[in-house]
PDB file of C-alpha atoms and ligand atoms in Angstrom:
ATOM      1  CA  MET A  85       5.269  -9.213   4.090  1.00  0.00           C
ATOM      2  CA  PHE A  86       7.473 -11.744   2.350  1.00  0.00           C
ATOM      3  CA  ILE A  87       8.653 -10.939  -1.213  1.00  0.00           C
ATOM      4  CA  THR A  88      10.813 -13.294  -3.272  1.00  0.00           C
ATOM      5  CA  LEU A  89      12.667 -12.713  -6.545  1.00  0.00           C
ATOM      6  CA  GLU A  90      13.170 -15.544  -9.016  1.00  0.00           C
ATOM      7  CA  GLY A  91      14.554 -16.027 -12.499  1.00  0.00           C
ATOM      8  CA  ILE A  92      17.208 -17.656 -14.625  1.00  0.00           C
ATOM      9  CA  GLU A  93      20.884 -16.638 -14.475  1.00  0.00           C
ATOM     10  CA  GLY A  94      21.440 -13.117 -15.763  1.00  0.00           C
ATOM     11  CA  SER A  95      17.790 -12.098 -15.389  1.00  0.00           C
ATOM     12  CA  GLY A  96      18.761  -8.951 -13.478  1.00  0.00           C
ATOM     13  CA  LYS A  97      16.916  -9.784 -10.248  1.00  0.00           C
ATOM     14  CA  THR A  98      19.827  -8.919  -7.974  1.00  0.00           C
ATOM     15  CA  THR A  99      20.201  -5.455  -9.545  1.00  0.00           C
ATOM     16  CA  ALA A 100      16.446  -4.890  -9.378  1.00  0.00           C
ATOM     17  CA  LEU A 101      16.409  -5.977  -5.739  1.00  0.00           C
ATOM     18  CA  ALA A 102      18.520  -2.964  -4.765  1.00  0.00           C
ATOM     19  CA  GLY A 103      16.045  -0.650  -6.508  1.00  0.00           C
ATOM     20  CA  LEU A 104      13.064  -2.362  -4.863  1.00  0.00           C
ATOM     21  CA  VAL A 105      14.582  -2.062  -1.385  1.00  0.00           C
ATOM     22  CA  ALA A 106      15.476   1.616  -1.933  1.00  0.00           C
ATOM     23  CA  TYR A 107      11.866   2.203  -2.959  1.00  0.00           C
ATOM     24  CA  LEU A 108      10.420   0.337   0.050  1.00  0.00           C
ATOM     25  CA  GLU A 109      12.678   2.212   2.456  1.00  0.00           C
ATOM     26  CA  SER A 110      11.736   5.539   0.888  1.00  0.00           C
ATOM     27  CA  GLU A 111       8.112   4.613   1.647  1.00  0.00           C
ATOM     28  CA  GLY A 112       9.039   4.123   5.335  1.00  0.00           C
ATOM     29  CA  HIS A 113       9.259   0.316   5.388  1.00  0.00           C
ATOM     30  CA  VAL A 114      11.866  -1.598   7.330  1.00  0.00           C
ATOM     31  CA  CYS A 115      13.366  -4.372   5.193  1.00  0.00           C
ATOM     32  CA  THR A 116      15.397  -7.481   5.759  1.00  0.00           C
ATOM     33  CA  VAL A 117      17.278  -8.169   2.541  1.00  0.00           C
ATOM     34  CA  THR A 118      18.524 -11.679   2.160  1.00  0.00           C
ATOM     35  CA  ARG A 119      19.153 -14.485  -0.303  1.00  0.00           C
ATOM     36  CA  GLU A 120      19.332 -18.210  -0.919  1.00  0.00           C
ATOM     37  CA  PRO A 121      21.615 -19.925  -0.833  1.00  0.00           C
ATOM     38  CA  GLY A 122      23.718 -17.950   1.640  1.00  0.00           C
ATOM     39  CA  GLY A 123      21.444 -15.962   3.961  1.00  0.00           C
ATOM     40  CA  THR A 124      23.179 -17.227   7.119  1.00  0.00           C
ATOM     41  CA  THR A 125      26.756 -17.948   8.207  1.00  0.00           C
ATOM     42  CA  PHE A 126      26.146 -21.667   7.700  1.00  0.00           C
ATOM     43  CA  GLY A 127      24.397 -20.968   4.396  1.00  0.00           C
ATOM     44  CA  ARG A 128      27.322 -18.949   3.049  1.00  0.00           C
ATOM     45  CA  ARG A 129      29.511 -22.026   3.482  1.00  0.00           C
ATOM     46  CA  LEU A 130      26.937 -24.141   1.646  1.00  0.00           C
ATOM     47  CA  ARG A 131      26.716 -21.499  -1.094  1.00  0.00           C
ATOM     48  CA  SER A 132      30.429 -21.693  -1.747  1.00  0.00           C
ATOM     49  CA  ILE A 133      30.099 -25.458  -2.287  1.00  0.00           C
ATOM     50  CA  LEU A 134      26.895 -25.277  -4.326  1.00  0.00           C
ATOM     51  CA  LEU A 135      28.001 -22.591  -6.785  1.00  0.00           C
ATOM     52  CA  ASP A 136      31.650 -23.506  -7.261  1.00  0.00           C
ATOM     53  CA  PRO A 137      32.363 -25.320 -10.562  1.00  0.00           C
ATOM     54  CA  ASP A 138      35.166 -27.145  -8.714  1.00  0.00           C
ATOM     55  CA  SER A 139      32.494 -28.994  -6.697  1.00  0.00           C
ATOM     56  CA  GLY A 140      32.146 -31.105  -9.834  1.00  0.00           C
ATOM     57  CA  ASP A 141      29.272 -33.353 -10.757  1.00  0.00           C
ATOM     58  CA  ILE A 142      27.036 -33.160  -7.650  1.00  0.00           C
ATOM     59  CA  ASP A 143      24.271 -35.752  -7.567  1.00  0.00           C
ATOM     60  CA  PRO A 144      20.872 -33.979  -7.910  1.00  0.00           C
ATOM     61  CA  ALA A 145      19.567 -35.450  -4.637  1.00  0.00           C
ATOM     62  CA  ALA A 146      22.727 -34.378  -2.798  1.00  0.00           C
ATOM     63  CA  GLU A 147      22.319 -30.905  -4.311  1.00  0.00           C
ATOM     64  CA  LEU A 148      18.691 -30.789  -3.172  1.00  0.00           C
ATOM     65  CA  LEU A 149      19.639 -31.703   0.395  1.00  0.00           C
ATOM     66  CA  LEU A 150      22.184 -28.882   0.584  1.00  0.00           C
ATOM     67  CA  TYR A 151      19.691 -26.321  -0.730  1.00  0.00           C
ATOM     68  CA  CYS A 152      17.181 -27.570   1.838  1.00  0.00           C
ATOM     69  CA  ALA A 153      19.759 -27.372   4.641  1.00  0.00           C
ATOM     70  CA  ASP A 154      20.464 -23.780   3.641  1.00  0.00           C
ATOM     71  CA  ARG A 155      16.731 -23.002   3.632  1.00  0.00           C
ATOM     72  CA  VAL A 156      15.913 -24.579   6.983  1.00  0.00           C
ATOM     73  CA  GLN A 157      18.623 -22.553   8.699  1.00  0.00           C
ATOM     74  CA  HIS A 158      17.601 -19.415   6.826  1.00  0.00           C
ATOM     75  CA  VAL A 159      13.873 -19.673   7.506  1.00  0.00           C
ATOM     76  CA  ARG A 160      14.326 -20.373  11.211  1.00  0.00           C
ATOM     77  CA  LYS A 161      17.149 -17.925  11.950  1.00  0.00           C
ATOM     78  CA  VAL A 162      16.428 -15.036   9.573  1.00  0.00           C
ATOM     79  CA  ILE A 163      13.101 -15.057   7.728  1.00  0.00           C
ATOM     80  CA  GLN A 164      10.687 -16.051  10.485  1.00  0.00           C
ATOM     81  CA  PRO A 165      12.179 -13.706  13.123  1.00  0.00           C
ATOM     82  CA  ALA A 166      12.148 -10.784  10.653  1.00  0.00           C
ATOM     83  CA  LEU A 167       8.512 -11.402   9.653  1.00  0.00           C
ATOM     84  CA  ALA A 168       7.556 -11.749  13.330  1.00  0.00           C
ATOM     85  CA  ALA A 169       9.098  -8.306  13.928  1.00  0.00           C
ATOM     86  CA  GLY A 170       6.869  -6.849  11.188  1.00  0.00           C
ATOM     87  CA  ARG A 171       9.676  -6.279   8.703  1.00  0.00           C
ATOM     88  CA  ILE A 172       9.349  -6.723   4.952  1.00  0.00           C
ATOM     89  CA  VAL A 173      11.559  -9.639   3.933  1.00  0.00           C
ATOM     90  CA  VAL A 174      12.972  -9.357   0.414  1.00  0.00           C
ATOM     91  CA  CYS A 175      14.646 -12.594  -0.561  1.00  0.00           C
ATOM     92  CA  ASP A 176      16.706 -13.273  -3.700  1.00  0.00           C
ATOM     93  CA  ARG A 177      15.427 -16.810  -4.502  1.00  0.00           C
ATOM     94  CA  TYR A 178      13.438 -19.209  -2.336  1.00  0.00           C
ATOM     95  CA  MET A 179      11.426 -22.437  -2.748  1.00  0.00           C
ATOM     96  CA  ASP A 180      10.378 -21.842  -6.354  1.00  0.00           C
ATOM     97  CA  ALA A 181      14.064 -22.034  -7.301  1.00  0.00           C
ATOM     98  CA  THR A 182      14.252 -25.556  -5.872  1.00  0.00           C
ATOM     99  CA  LEU A 183      11.110 -26.529  -7.777  1.00  0.00           C
ATOM    100  CA  ALA A 184      12.374 -25.013 -11.043  1.00  0.00           C
ATOM    101  CA  TYR A 185      16.001 -26.204 -10.799  1.00  0.00           C
ATOM    102  CA  GLN A 186      16.089 -29.428  -8.781  1.00  0.00           C
ATOM    103  CA  GLY A 187      12.459 -30.518  -9.288  1.00  0.00           C
ATOM    104  CA  GLY A 188      12.235 -29.664 -12.990  1.00  0.00           C
ATOM    105  CA  ALA A 189      15.592 -29.110 -14.664  1.00  0.00           C
ATOM    106  CA  ARG A 190      17.431 -31.751 -12.604  1.00  0.00           C
ATOM    107  CA  GLY A 191      14.479 -34.110 -12.970  1.00  0.00           C
ATOM    108  CA  LEU A 192      13.780 -34.934  -9.322  1.00  0.00           C
ATOM    109  CA  GLY A 193      10.092 -34.116  -9.720  1.00  0.00           C
ATOM    110  CA  MET A 194       7.937 -31.464  -8.082  1.00  0.00           C
ATOM    111  CA  ALA A 195       6.294 -33.903  -5.645  1.00  0.00           C
ATOM    112  CA  LEU A 196       9.619 -34.834  -4.049  1.00  0.00           C
ATOM    113  CA  ILE A 197      10.572 -31.184  -3.581  1.00  0.00           C
ATOM    114  CA  ARG A 198       7.190 -30.359  -2.038  1.00  0.00           C
ATOM    115  CA  ASP A 199       7.389 -33.409   0.260  1.00  0.00           C
ATOM    116  CA  MET A 200      10.895 -32.441   1.376  1.00  0.00           C
ATOM    117  CA  HIS A 201       9.784 -28.927   2.196  1.00  0.00           C
ATOM    118  CA  GLN A 202       6.781 -30.207   4.109  1.00  0.00           C
ATOM    119  CA  LEU A 203       8.997 -32.517   6.104  1.00  0.00           C
ATOM    120  CA  VAL A 204      11.583 -30.009   7.279  1.00  0.00           C
ATOM    121  CA  LEU A 205      10.073 -26.520   6.976  1.00  0.00           C
ATOM    122  CA  PRO A 206       7.092 -24.548   8.282  1.00  0.00           C
ATOM    123  CA  PRO A 207       4.483 -23.853   5.561  1.00  0.00           C
ATOM    124  CA  LEU A 208       5.881 -20.424   4.730  1.00  0.00           C
ATOM    125  CA  GLN A 209       4.879 -19.160   1.282  1.00  0.00           C
ATOM    126  CA  PRO A 210       5.900 -15.761  -0.093  1.00  0.00           C
ATOM    127  CA  ASP A 211       3.136 -13.142  -0.289  1.00  0.00           C
ATOM    128  CA  LEU A 212       4.535 -12.033  -3.638  1.00  0.00           C
ATOM    129  CA  THR A 213       7.002 -13.633  -6.045  1.00  0.00           C
ATOM    130  CA  LEU A 214       8.548 -11.488  -8.770  1.00  0.00           C
ATOM    131  CA  LEU A 215       9.548 -13.670 -11.705  1.00  0.00           C
ATOM    132  CA  PHE A 216      12.157 -12.044 -13.952  1.00  0.00           C
ATOM    133  CA  ASP A 217      11.363 -13.705 -17.251  1.00  0.00           C
ATOM    134  CA  LEU A 218      13.959 -13.657 -19.997  1.00  0.00           C
ATOM    135  CA  ASP A 219      15.246 -15.653 -22.978  1.00  0.00           C
ATOM    136  CA  PRO A 220      18.060 -17.813 -21.507  1.00  0.00           C
ATOM    137  CA  ARG A 221      20.339 -16.911 -24.428  1.00  0.00           C
ATOM    138  CA  VAL A 222      20.180 -13.286 -23.303  1.00  0.00           C
ATOM    139  CA  GLY A 223      20.442 -14.239 -19.620  1.00  0.00           C
ATOM    140  CA  LEU A 224      23.481 -16.457 -20.111  1.00  0.00           C
ATOM    141  CA  ALA A 225      25.252 -13.832 -22.212  1.00  0.00           C
ATOM    142  CA  ARG A 226      24.654 -11.293 -19.429  1.00  0.00           C
ATOM    143  CA  ALA A 227      25.728 -13.769 -16.741  1.00  0.00           C
ATOM    144  CA  TRP A 228      28.988 -14.646 -18.492  1.00  0.00           C
ATOM    145  CA  ALA A 229      29.688 -10.956 -19.152  1.00  0.00           C
ATOM    146  CA  ALA A 230      29.337 -10.385 -15.384  1.00  0.00           C
ATOM    147  CA  VAL A 231      31.891 -13.137 -14.753  1.00  0.00           C
ATOM    148  CA  GLU A 232      34.259 -11.697 -17.380  1.00  0.00           C
ATOM    149  CA  ASP A 233      33.888  -8.187 -15.915  1.00  0.00           C
ATOM    150  CA  GLY A 234      34.598  -9.492 -12.428  1.00  0.00           C
ATOM    151  CA  GLU A 235      31.121  -8.508 -11.175  1.00  0.00           C
ATOM    152  CA  ARG A 236      30.478 -12.159 -10.364  1.00  0.00           C
ATOM    153  CA  HIS A 237      33.177 -14.490  -9.153  1.00  0.00           C
ATOM    154  CA  ARG A 238      34.105 -17.443 -11.359  1.00  0.00           C
ATOM    155  CA  ARG A 239      33.766 -19.597  -8.247  1.00  0.00           C
ATOM    156  CA  GLU A 240      30.020 -18.873  -8.374  1.00  0.00           C
ATOM    157  CA  SER A 241      29.515 -19.989 -11.986  1.00  0.00           C
ATOM    158  CA  ARG A 242      28.604 -23.697 -11.635  1.00  0.00           C
ATOM    159  CA  PHE A 243      25.060 -23.198 -12.968  1.00  0.00           C
ATOM    160  CA  GLU A 244      26.187 -20.859 -15.744  1.00  0.00           C
ATOM    161  CA  THR A 245      28.195 -23.772 -17.156  1.00  0.00           C
ATOM    162  CA  GLU A 246      25.001 -25.811 -17.692  1.00  0.00           C
ATOM    163  CA  ALA A 247      23.771 -26.239 -21.294  1.00  0.00           C
ATOM    164  CA  LEU A 248      21.192 -23.909 -22.821  1.00  0.00           C
ATOM    165  CA  ALA A 249      18.559 -26.682 -22.627  1.00  0.00           C
ATOM    166  CA  PHE A 250      18.940 -26.745 -18.830  1.00  0.00           C
ATOM    167  CA  HIS A 251      18.229 -23.013 -18.608  1.00  0.00           C
ATOM    168  CA  GLU A 252      15.317 -23.327 -21.070  1.00  0.00           C
ATOM    169  CA  SER A 253      13.873 -25.950 -18.737  1.00  0.00           C
ATOM    170  CA  VAL A 254      14.329 -23.713 -15.677  1.00  0.00           C
ATOM    171  CA  ARG A 255      12.499 -20.910 -17.473  1.00  0.00           C
ATOM    172  CA  THR A 256       9.642 -23.184 -18.545  1.00  0.00           C
ATOM    173  CA  ASN A 257       9.312 -24.538 -14.996  1.00  0.00           C
ATOM    174  CA  TYR A 258       9.181 -21.046 -13.511  1.00  0.00           C
ATOM    175  CA  LEU A 259       6.483 -19.999 -15.987  1.00  0.00           C
ATOM    176  CA  ALA A 260       4.459 -23.120 -15.137  1.00  0.00           C
ATOM    177  CA  LEU A 261       4.751 -22.325 -11.410  1.00  0.00           C
ATOM    178  CA  ALA A 262       3.555 -18.785 -12.135  1.00  0.00           C
ATOM    179  CA  ARG A 263       0.517 -20.123 -14.003  1.00  0.00           C
ATOM    180  CA  GLU A 264      -0.321 -22.405 -11.039  1.00  0.00           C
ATOM    181  CA  ALA A 265      -0.259 -19.506  -8.571  1.00  0.00           C
ATOM    182  CA  PRO A 266      -1.250 -16.351 -10.494  1.00  0.00           C
ATOM    183  CA  ASP A 267      -2.225 -14.440  -7.330  1.00  0.00           C
ATOM    184  CA  ARG A 268       1.216 -14.860  -5.816  1.00  0.00           C
ATOM    185  CA  PHE A 269       3.380 -14.468  -8.941  1.00  0.00           C
ATOM    186  CA  ALA A 270       4.044 -11.372 -11.023  1.00  0.00           C
ATOM    187  CA  VAL A 271       5.826 -12.197 -14.278  1.00  0.00           C
ATOM    188  CA  LEU A 272       8.087  -9.321 -15.337  1.00  0.00           C
ATOM    189  CA  ASP A 273       9.661  -8.606 -18.694  1.00  0.00           C
ATOM    190  CA  ALA A 274      13.319  -8.792 -17.645  1.00  0.00           C
ATOM    191  CA  ALA A 275      14.527  -7.882 -21.143  1.00  0.00           C
ATOM    192  CA  ALA A 276      13.453  -4.287 -20.502  1.00  0.00           C
ATOM    193  CA  VAL A 277      15.950  -1.615 -19.393  1.00  0.00           C
ATOM    194  CA  PRO A 278      16.526  -1.533 -15.592  1.00  0.00           C
ATOM    195  CA  GLU A 279      14.338   1.580 -15.053  1.00  0.00           C
ATOM    196  CA  LYS A 280      11.421  -0.103 -16.825  1.00  0.00           C
ATOM    197  CA  VAL A 281      11.922  -3.311 -14.833  1.00  0.00           C
ATOM    198  CA  LEU A 282      11.802  -1.286 -11.616  1.00  0.00           C
ATOM    199  CA  ARG A 283       8.640   0.465 -12.819  1.00  0.00           C
ATOM    200  CA  GLN A 284       6.989  -2.931 -13.368  1.00  0.00           C
ATOM    201  CA  ILE A 285       8.036  -3.972  -9.855  1.00  0.00           C
ATOM    202  CA  VAL A 286       6.696  -0.841  -8.189  1.00  0.00           C
ATOM    203  CA  ASP A 287       3.398  -1.285 -10.049  1.00  0.00           C
ATOM    204  CA  VAL A 288       2.857  -4.757  -8.591  1.00  0.00           C
ATOM    205  CA  VAL A 289       4.319  -4.106  -5.124  1.00  0.00           C
ATOM    206  CA  LEU A 290       2.613  -0.792  -4.371  1.00  0.00           C
ATOM    207  CA  PRO A 291      -0.996  -2.042  -4.126  1.00  0.00           C
ATOM    208  CA  ARG A 292       0.053  -4.901  -1.829  1.00  0.00           C
ATOM    209  CA  LEU A 293       2.111  -2.940   0.689  1.00  0.00           C
ATOM    210  CA  PRO A 294       1.090  -2.959   4.349  1.00  0.00           C
ATOM    211  CA  GLU A 295       1.191   0.220   6.462  1.00  0.00           C
ATOM    212  CA  PRO A 296       4.808   1.089   7.377  1.00  0.00           C
ATOM    213  CA  LEU A 297       5.864   0.157  10.929  1.00  0.00           C
ATOM    214  CA  ALA A 298       5.012   3.041  13.261  1.00  0.00           C
ATOM    215  CA  ASP A 299       8.559   3.336  14.655  1.00  0.00           C
ATOM    216  CA  SER A 300      10.186   3.232  11.225  1.00  0.00           C
ATOM    217  CA  PHE A 301      10.058   7.040  11.056  1.00  0.00           C
ATOM    218  CA  SER A 302      11.873   7.523  14.341  1.00  0.00           C
TER     219      SER A 302
HETATM  220  P1  TMP B 276      22.236 -16.622  -7.588  1.00  0.00           P
HETATM  221  O1  TMP B 276      22.534 -16.209  -6.207  1.00  0.00           O
HETATM  222  O2  TMP B 276      23.052 -15.946  -8.591  1.00  0.00           O
HETATM  223  O3  TMP B 276      20.790 -16.572  -7.882  1.00  0.00           O
HETATM  224  O4  TMP B 276      22.720 -18.142  -7.689  1.00  0.00           O
HETATM  225  C1  TMP B 276      22.132 -19.168  -7.026  1.00  0.00           C
HETATM  226  C2  TMP B 276      22.190 -20.392  -7.921  1.00  0.00           C
HETATM  227  O5  TMP B 276      21.661 -21.505  -7.210  1.00  0.00           O
HETATM  228  C3  TMP B 276      21.347 -20.233  -9.178  1.00  0.00           C
HETATM  229  O6  TMP B 276      22.063 -20.791 -10.260  1.00  0.00           O
HETATM  230  C4  TMP B 276      20.140 -21.077  -8.911  1.00  0.00           C
HETATM  231  C5  TMP B 276      20.616 -22.112  -7.940  1.00  0.00           C
HETATM  232  N1  TMP B 276      19.587 -22.563  -7.005  1.00  0.00           N
HETATM  233  C6  TMP B 276      19.075 -23.843  -7.116  1.00  0.00           C
HETATM  234  O7  TMP B 276      19.459 -24.587  -8.011  1.00  0.00           O
HETATM  235  N2  TMP B 276      18.157 -24.261  -6.203  1.00  0.00           N
HETATM  236  C7  TMP B 276      17.721 -23.468  -5.173  1.00  0.00           C
HETATM  237  O8  TMP B 276      16.894 -23.904  -4.352  1.00  0.00           O
HETATM  238  C8  TMP B 276      18.256 -22.137  -5.065  1.00  0.00           C
HETATM  239  C9  TMP B 276      17.813 -21.255  -3.940  1.00  0.00           C
HETATM  240  C10 TMP B 276      19.187 -21.722  -6.007  1.00  0.00           C
END
């Protein structure tokens, strides 16, 4: 089973991910926990370029190519092998992020993003996508507080420096993607307290879970 988490900056998905994985493991599931960008050694190098404000004004198409390079490596080296081994893959961001950010907010268009994916990747869709929906004003305030508190490195704040309108666009794009694929997406109220967010997650994940791997109890 392949689960992805998506949302604007500061939507709390990374915190919720830890709770989701703890829950899955307590139910006897074996998880591979990963993220984009940065789920491989190569990807971590790309991540440091993509998220660093010192990378400057990256052309949207150049940005897209780096996210795709990260994803190709990640899908082939991490996600596909883990799924083939029967593990639950929990991934902090995946293709919908490229659609929402590069396709929508950066203006490259959804068709180009879908064509690019088709060209270089196997047709691997998540079984479930958790969308952490939140007012970007709240998300950005949380994200900057995390930078100020040292929970997130300043070198990873390139997207946080984008204007509010950019983040509004990302949110709108995510919600449109969720409407297009209601069976795959679960839209969560990310303004709720962490325990309530986790409750929402468990409610949507529980009915979809496969049987735990037989050897996971050994
Ligand atoms: P995060 O690890 O905090 O979610 O940061 C990743 C950043 O990269 C976030 O601002 C969204 C952005 N991003 C894209 O623009 N396109 C993508 O395809 C992915 C995976 C992330």
